[in-house]
Structures are given as C-alpha cells and as structure tokens.
Tab-separated table of C-alpha atoms in Angstrom:
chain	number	residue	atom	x	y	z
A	1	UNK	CA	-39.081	-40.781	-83.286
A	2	UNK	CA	-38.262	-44.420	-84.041
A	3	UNK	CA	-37.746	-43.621	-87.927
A	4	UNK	CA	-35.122	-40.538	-87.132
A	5	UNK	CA	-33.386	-42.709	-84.485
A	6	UNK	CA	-32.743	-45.712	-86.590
A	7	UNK	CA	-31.535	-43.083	-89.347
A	8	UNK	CA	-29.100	-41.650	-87.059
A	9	UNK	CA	-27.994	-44.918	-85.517
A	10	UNK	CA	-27.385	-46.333	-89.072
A	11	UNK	CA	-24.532	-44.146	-89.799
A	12	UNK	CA	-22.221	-45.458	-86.703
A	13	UNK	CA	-20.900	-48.794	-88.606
A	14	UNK	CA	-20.424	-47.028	-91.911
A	15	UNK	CA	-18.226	-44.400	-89.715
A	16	UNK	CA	-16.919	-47.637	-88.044
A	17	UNK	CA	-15.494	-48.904	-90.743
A	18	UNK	CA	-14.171	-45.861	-92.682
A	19	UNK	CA	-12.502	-44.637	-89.688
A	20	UNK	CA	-11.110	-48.284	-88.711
A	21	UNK	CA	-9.258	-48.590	-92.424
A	22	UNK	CA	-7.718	-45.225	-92.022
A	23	UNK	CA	-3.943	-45.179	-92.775
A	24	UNK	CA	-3.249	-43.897	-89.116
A	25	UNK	CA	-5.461	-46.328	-87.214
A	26	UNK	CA	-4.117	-49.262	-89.722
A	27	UNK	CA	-0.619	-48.147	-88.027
A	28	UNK	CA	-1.727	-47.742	-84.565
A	29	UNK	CA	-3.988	-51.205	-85.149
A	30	UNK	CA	-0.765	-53.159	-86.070
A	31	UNK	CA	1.673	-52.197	-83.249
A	32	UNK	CA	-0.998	-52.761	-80.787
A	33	UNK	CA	-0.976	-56.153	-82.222
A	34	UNK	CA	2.799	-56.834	-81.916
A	35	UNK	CA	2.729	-55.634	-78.714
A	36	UNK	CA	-0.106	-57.751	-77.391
A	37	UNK	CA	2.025	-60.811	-79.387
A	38	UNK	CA	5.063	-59.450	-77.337
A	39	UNK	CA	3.663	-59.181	-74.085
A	40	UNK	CA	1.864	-62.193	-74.164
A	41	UNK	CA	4.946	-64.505	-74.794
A	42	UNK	CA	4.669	-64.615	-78.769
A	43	UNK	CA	0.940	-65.404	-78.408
A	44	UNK	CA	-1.597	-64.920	-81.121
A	45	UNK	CA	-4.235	-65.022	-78.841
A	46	UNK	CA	-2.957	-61.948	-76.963
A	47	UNK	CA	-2.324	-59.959	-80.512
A	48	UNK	CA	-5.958	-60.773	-81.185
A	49	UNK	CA	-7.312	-59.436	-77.858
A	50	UNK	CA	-5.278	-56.085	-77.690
A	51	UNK	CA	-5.701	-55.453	-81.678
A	52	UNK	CA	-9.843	-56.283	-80.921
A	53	UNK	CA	-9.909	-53.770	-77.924
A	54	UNK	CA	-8.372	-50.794	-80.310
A	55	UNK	CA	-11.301	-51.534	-82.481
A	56	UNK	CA	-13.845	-52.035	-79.443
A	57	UNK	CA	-12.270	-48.359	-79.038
A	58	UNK	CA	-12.870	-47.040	-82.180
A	59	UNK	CA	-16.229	-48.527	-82.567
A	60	UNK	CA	-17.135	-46.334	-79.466
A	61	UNK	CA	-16.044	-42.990	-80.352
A	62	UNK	CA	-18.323	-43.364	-83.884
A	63	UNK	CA	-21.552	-44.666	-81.629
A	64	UNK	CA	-20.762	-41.599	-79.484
A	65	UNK	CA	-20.844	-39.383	-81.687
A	66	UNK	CA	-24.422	-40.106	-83.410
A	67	UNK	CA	-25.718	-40.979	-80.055
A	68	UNK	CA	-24.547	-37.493	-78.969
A	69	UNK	CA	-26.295	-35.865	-81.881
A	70	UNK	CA	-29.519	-38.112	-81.514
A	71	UNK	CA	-30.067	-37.190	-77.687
A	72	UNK	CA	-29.510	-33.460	-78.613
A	73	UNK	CA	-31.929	-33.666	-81.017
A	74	UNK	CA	-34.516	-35.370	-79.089
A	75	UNK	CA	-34.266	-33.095	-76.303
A	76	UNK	CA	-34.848	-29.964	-78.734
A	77	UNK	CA	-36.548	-29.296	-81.599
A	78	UNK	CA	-37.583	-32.441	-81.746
A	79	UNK	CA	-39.111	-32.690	-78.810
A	80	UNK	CA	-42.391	-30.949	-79.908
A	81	UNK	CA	-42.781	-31.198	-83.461
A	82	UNK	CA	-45.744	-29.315	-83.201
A	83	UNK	CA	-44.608	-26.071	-81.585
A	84	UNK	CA	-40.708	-26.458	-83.217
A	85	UNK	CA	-42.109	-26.655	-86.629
A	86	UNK	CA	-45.849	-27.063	-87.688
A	87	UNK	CA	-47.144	-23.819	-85.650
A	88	UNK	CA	-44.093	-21.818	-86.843
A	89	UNK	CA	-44.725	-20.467	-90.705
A	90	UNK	CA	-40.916	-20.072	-90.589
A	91	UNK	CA	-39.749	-23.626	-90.248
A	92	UNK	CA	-41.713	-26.881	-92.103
A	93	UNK	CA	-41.831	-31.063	-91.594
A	94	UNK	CA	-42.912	-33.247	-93.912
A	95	UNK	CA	-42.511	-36.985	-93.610
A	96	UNK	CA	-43.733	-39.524	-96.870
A	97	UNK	CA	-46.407	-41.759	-95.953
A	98	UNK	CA	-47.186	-45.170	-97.919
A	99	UNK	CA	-50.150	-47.844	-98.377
A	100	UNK	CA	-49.500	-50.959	-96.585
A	101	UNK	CA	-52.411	-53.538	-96.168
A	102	UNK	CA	-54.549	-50.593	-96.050
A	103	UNK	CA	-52.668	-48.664	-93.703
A	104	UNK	CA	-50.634	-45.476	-93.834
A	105	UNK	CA	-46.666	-46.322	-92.566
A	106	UNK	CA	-44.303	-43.482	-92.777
A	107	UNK	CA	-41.088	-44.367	-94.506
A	108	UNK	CA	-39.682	-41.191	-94.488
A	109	UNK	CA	-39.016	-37.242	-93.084
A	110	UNK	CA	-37.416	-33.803	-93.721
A	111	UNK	CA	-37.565	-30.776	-91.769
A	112	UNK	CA	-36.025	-27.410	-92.593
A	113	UNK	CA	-35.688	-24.904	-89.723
A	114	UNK	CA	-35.651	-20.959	-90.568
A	115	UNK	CA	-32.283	-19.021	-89.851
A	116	UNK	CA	-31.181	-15.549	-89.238
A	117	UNK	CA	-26.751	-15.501	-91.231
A	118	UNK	CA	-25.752	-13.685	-88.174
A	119	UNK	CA	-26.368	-16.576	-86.313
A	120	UNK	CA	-24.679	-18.965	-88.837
A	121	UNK	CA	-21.509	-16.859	-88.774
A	122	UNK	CA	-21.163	-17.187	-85.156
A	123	UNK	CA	-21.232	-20.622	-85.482
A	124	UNK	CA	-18.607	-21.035	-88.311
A	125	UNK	CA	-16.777	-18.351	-86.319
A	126	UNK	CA	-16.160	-20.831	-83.696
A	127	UNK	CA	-15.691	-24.049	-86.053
A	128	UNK	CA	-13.260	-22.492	-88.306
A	129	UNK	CA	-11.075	-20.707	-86.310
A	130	UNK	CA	-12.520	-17.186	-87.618
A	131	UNK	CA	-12.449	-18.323	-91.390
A	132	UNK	CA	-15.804	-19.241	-92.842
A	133	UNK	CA	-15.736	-21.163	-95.948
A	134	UNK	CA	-17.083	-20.355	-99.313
A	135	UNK	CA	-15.943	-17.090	-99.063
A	136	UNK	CA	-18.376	-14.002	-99.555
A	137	UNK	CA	-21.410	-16.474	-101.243
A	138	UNK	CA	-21.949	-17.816	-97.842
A	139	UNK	CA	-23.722	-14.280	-96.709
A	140	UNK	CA	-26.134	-13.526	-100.007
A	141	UNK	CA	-29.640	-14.156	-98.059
A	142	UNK	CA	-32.686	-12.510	-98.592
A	143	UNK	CA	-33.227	-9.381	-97.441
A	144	UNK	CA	-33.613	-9.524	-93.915
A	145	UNK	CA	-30.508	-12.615	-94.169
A	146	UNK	CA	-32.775	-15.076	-93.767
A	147	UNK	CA	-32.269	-18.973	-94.756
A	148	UNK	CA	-33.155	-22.198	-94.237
A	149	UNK	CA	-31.577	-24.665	-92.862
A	150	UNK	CA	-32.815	-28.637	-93.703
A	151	UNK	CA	-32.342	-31.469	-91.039
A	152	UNK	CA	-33.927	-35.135	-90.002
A	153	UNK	CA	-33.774	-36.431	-93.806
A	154	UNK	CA	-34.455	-40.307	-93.435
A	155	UNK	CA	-35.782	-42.568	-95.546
A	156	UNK	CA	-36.149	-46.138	-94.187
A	157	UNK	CA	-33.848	-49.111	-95.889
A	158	UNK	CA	-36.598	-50.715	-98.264
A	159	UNK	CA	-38.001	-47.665	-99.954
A	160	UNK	CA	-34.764	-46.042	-100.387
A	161	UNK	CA	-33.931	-45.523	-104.107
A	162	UNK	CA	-37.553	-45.205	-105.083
A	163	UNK	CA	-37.391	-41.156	-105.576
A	164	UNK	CA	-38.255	-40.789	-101.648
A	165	UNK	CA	-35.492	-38.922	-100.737
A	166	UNK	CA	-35.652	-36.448	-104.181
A	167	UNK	CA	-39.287	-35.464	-103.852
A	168	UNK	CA	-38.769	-34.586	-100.149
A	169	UNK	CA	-35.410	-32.608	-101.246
A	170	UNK	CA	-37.988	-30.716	-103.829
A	171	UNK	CA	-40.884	-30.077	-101.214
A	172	UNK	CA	-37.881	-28.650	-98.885
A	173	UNK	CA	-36.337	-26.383	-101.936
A	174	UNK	CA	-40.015	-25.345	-102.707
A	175	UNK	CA	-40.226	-23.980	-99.645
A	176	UNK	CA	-37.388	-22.494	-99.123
A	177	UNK	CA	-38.548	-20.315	-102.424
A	178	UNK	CA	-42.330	-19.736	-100.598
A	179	UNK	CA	-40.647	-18.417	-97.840
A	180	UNK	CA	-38.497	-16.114	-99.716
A	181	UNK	CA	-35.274	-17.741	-98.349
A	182	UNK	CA	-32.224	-17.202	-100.154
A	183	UNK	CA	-30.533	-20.408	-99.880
A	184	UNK	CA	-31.035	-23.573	-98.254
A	185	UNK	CA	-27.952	-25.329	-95.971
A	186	UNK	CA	-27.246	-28.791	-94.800
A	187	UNK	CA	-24.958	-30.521	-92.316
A	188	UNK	CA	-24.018	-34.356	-93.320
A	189	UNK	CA	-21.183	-36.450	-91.954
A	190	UNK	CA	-18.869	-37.614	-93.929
A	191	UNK	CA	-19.474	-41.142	-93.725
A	192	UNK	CA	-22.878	-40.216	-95.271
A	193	UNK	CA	-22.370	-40.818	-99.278
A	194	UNK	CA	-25.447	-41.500	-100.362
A	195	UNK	CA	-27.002	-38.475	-98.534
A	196	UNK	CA	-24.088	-36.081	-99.962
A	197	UNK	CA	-24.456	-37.533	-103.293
A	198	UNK	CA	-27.928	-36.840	-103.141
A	199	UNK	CA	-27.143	-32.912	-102.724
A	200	UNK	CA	-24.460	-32.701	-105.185
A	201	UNK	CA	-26.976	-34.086	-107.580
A	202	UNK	CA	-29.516	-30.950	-106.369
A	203	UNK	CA	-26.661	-28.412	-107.024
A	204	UNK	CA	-25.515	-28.442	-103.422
A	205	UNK	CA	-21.654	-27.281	-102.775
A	206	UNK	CA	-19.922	-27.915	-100.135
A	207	UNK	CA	-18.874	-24.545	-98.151
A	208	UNK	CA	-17.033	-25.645	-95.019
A	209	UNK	CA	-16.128	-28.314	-92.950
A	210	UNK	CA	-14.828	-29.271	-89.562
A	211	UNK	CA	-14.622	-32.078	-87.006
A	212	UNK	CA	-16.826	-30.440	-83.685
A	213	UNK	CA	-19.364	-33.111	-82.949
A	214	UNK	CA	-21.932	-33.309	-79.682
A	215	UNK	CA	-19.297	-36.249	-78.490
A	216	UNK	CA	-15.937	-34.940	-76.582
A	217	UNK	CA	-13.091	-33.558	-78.727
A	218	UNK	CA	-10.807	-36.305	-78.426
A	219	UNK	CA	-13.505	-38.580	-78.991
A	220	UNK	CA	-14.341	-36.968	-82.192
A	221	UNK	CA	-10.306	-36.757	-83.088
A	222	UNK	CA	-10.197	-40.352	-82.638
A	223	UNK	CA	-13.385	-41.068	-84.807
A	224	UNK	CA	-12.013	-38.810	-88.070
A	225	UNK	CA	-15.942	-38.027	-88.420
A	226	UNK	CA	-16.009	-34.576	-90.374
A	227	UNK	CA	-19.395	-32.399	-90.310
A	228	UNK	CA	-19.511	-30.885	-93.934
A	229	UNK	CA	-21.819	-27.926	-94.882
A	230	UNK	CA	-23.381	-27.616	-97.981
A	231	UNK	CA	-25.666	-25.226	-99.580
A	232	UNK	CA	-27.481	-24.322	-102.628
A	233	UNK	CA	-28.396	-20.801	-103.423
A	234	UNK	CA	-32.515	-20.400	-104.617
C-alpha cells in the first residue's frame, strides 16, 4: 500500500509544474501579479503574495486529483488484493521483489484486471461525448470481447531504469496471451512520460483521451491533467 501510494503521490509536482508553465496560467499568473502590485500601492511584496496564492491554487487542483484517484483505489480493488485479484483466474498481481541484507523488499507492482468491451464503451461513451477513439480497432477482443486492462505499475525511485518496469510489462502481456485476451489497455496521465514512453516502446497506441478525473470538473479544468488510453492488440 505504501509503494502504490508514493507512486501515485509522485506524479502531483511533475503535474505541478507542467500545468503551472502553461501558456494560459503564465497569462493568468502575470495579471494576478500586477494586480496584487496595483492594489498594494506599487508593492512587490503584494505581487509576490497574490502571484504565490495562484500557484498555492494550482498546486491543489494537481494533489487533488491523484489524491482522488489514490483513495478510490484504496477503497476498491485494492482493498483486498486477495479476493480482487489472486483468487480471480481472470485478473493477476505481481509485484518484483529484491535481496537486501538478506531480506526480500518489494520495489515494484503491476496488476491487470479482466474486462468485458461493453463495459469499456460505456465508459468512453460518457468521456467522449459518444465518440470513442481509435475507431473500429478499439472493439477486436476475443471472442467473448474480453480484455485486460493493466493498473498499479510502480517501480520505486532507485531501481527504476534497471529493466523493472519492462519485465513486469512482459509478465502482464504474457498473460494477457494465457488468458486468451485480445488486447491489453492502459490509463496514464499525461504528466507521466516515462510511464507512456515505456508503452510506446511495447507497441502501445494511444486510442483516446479526455480530462474526467476522480477530483471535481473545474478542478480538473484548472489542472490541464489529461487521462490518455492506450492499448496494444496481442
């Protein structure tokens, strides 16, 4: 629990950041500023304070957001591992274990949850308006339109770039192809690059994207955090 809430917390100052240098908020950023140098008599002091709230602002709507997603989470599937995933032959978890002064310390986790498409097109129903994206390759499952869907991929900071996150992309794909799943899909936010590069470097396309998070709408308008879906047929 620990290791996926640190790898969801992570993502808030990258987000932070990306959506504090945006064009719009750079705008908004400045004539808060002025006005705050206005109001306050021509002081820099005041400019300072008002320009330090907008990014106290901003800096809440991204924490929102990945705190919204980590207490959904938690409160779900995650909740009992054991019934959610390793005593359903449908869904699997896997975490990657290492020797440290003789002791096993996990450093890292995957989990990929079994789907039904009509249940995916409901929800890209109500994300894109009625318009889900990647056309018709978004509905060629198996058989009985069946797919999996991976989730919870974190690899702690000092074993990152060490193949980690690749073999537990493989033992998720290998799966996928036991369970005679058609495709595997995978949410990522935007401000996750690494994680996205990762993907692209599987085969992974990106098939749709949209801005609903667990936070409130304006709060997610205000945070320019996108929620893009990618996919790789098997």
């Amino acid at each position: 629990m620990s290791l996926f809430r640190d790898g969801v917390i992570e993502h808030v100052y990258p987000a932070f950041f990306k959506t504090l240098s945006h064009p719009d908020h750079v705008g908004v950023a400045l004539s808060i500023c002025m006005a705050g140098y206005v109001l306050g008599g021509s002081s820099y002091f005041q400019a300072l304070l008002f320009g330090s709230a907008w990014a106290g602002l901003l800096y809440y709507c991204c924490h929102q957001i990945y705190q919204g997603y980590l207490t959904r989470r938690l409160s779900t599937d995650l909740s009992d591992i054991r019934a959610n995933y390793l005593e359903n032959p449908d869904n699997g978890f896997w975490v990657a274990e290492v020797d440290v002064d003789g002791q096993l310390k996990v450093v890292g986790m995957v989990a990929v949850k079994g789907e039904r498409a009509t249940e995916e097109e409901e929800r890209f129903d109500e994300w894109n308006g009625g318009a889900m994206g990647g056309g018709s390759e978004v509905v060629q499952d198996a058989g009985d339109g069946s797919f999996g869907e991976l989730s919870h991929m974190v690899v702690v900071f000092p074993w990152r770039r060490k193949n980690l996150a690749s073999q537990l992309t493989r033992k998720a794909l290998d799966f996928c192809k036991e369970r005679g799943y058609g495709r595997l899909v995978v949410d990522g936010s935007s401000p996750q690059t690494a994680a996205i590069a990762l993907y692209q470097k599987f085969g992974f396309v990106q098939t749709s994207s949209h801005s609903i998070t667990h936070a409130n709408r304006w709060i997610s308008k205000l945070a320019r955090v996108n929620v893009m879906r990618m996919e790789k047929h098997i």
